[in-house]
Every structure is written in structure tokens, then in C-alpha cells.
């Protein structure tokens, strides 16, 4: 059962101990850790699943702090809806998430059904597949999916 952002990202990103190129050509390892944006100096590969979990925890902390700086109102959201924004920011970066003007405005206003509809109407929705379907449902319901 998914009940927090770490569990959700582990499922959505999957684990790889070796460095690989993600869908946009970024060097990546573990649970979707972008080595090009966030190098791991001195680390040798493959990495363990335990170490990947530690990296993921730090990545979530970094993304969460960036979200709060960019959108201070996110601290008023319930955990599941904040998790939607964390997951999206993890996937496309905070700058990418900030392009969702209508969805963010509706989320801030508490219009969660409309925010979900805004997400569904985006190019991102068609590109990300099942992950987007789950996150739209989570935004609409406020329940972890």
C-alpha cells in the first residue's frame, strides 16, 4: 500500500544499481537520481538498494524544500496532495512543475477536482502514462494512490 512519497517514488521510478540514461538522456541511478544535476562525488557503481533509499530520502528533502520556497502555500496541503506536487517536481523539476499555472492555482484555491482536470489536460499527462493517471486521481481524492 502506498502511503507516502518515498513509497510512491520507489514504485514510480523503480530501482537500478547501475548508471543509465533516462528518457531525456540524463545519467541516472538508484530511484531516479539525476547524476547530471546532482552528482555523487566519489561514489562507485553499482550502488546498493539501501544506499539508493538514502539518496532518495535526500532528494525528496531537497525537492520539498524547493517546493516550499517556490510555493509557500504548499505547507497547507494534506500529505497526499503535497505528495502529488513532490512527485511531479521529482519527475520534471520544480521549474517544470511551475509551468502548471492553472493546476497550481486551482490546487492553492482548494479546487482539487479542477486541478486534477487541469493536470489531465496537459501534455505531461500523455507523456507520463500510468504515473499521471495515479497522480490525477490522488489530486482529486486526497488519497495516496
PDB file of C-alpha atoms in Angstrom, residues 2 6 8 37 60 78 88 90 100 103 107 136-137:
ATOM      1  CA  UNK A   2       1.282   3.450  -0.941  1.00  0.00           C
ATOM      2  CA  UNK A   6       9.031   7.610  -0.614  1.00  0.00           C
ATOM      3  CA  UNK A   8       5.317   6.190  -4.269  1.00  0.00           C
ATOM      4  CA  UNK A  37      22.018  17.724 -11.851  1.00  0.00           C
ATOM      5  CA  UNK A  60      12.819  14.225  -1.532  1.00  0.00           C
ATOM      6  CA  UNK A  78      -2.801  17.479   3.041  1.00  0.00           C
ATOM      7  CA  UNK A  88       5.686  15.858 -10.242  1.00  0.00           C
ATOM      8  CA  UNK A  90      10.792  14.938  -8.723  1.00  0.00           C
ATOM      9  CA  UNK A 100       1.310  24.141 -14.481  1.00  0.00           C
ATOM     10  CA  UNK A 103      -3.414  23.348 -11.862  1.00  0.00           C
ATOM     11  CA  UNK A 107      -4.729  23.470  -6.003  1.00  0.00           C
ATOM     12  CA  UNK A 136      -4.558  12.900 -11.132  1.00  0.00           C
ATOM     13  CA  UNK A 137      -6.672  10.524  -9.037  1.00  0.00           C
TER      14      UNK A 137
END
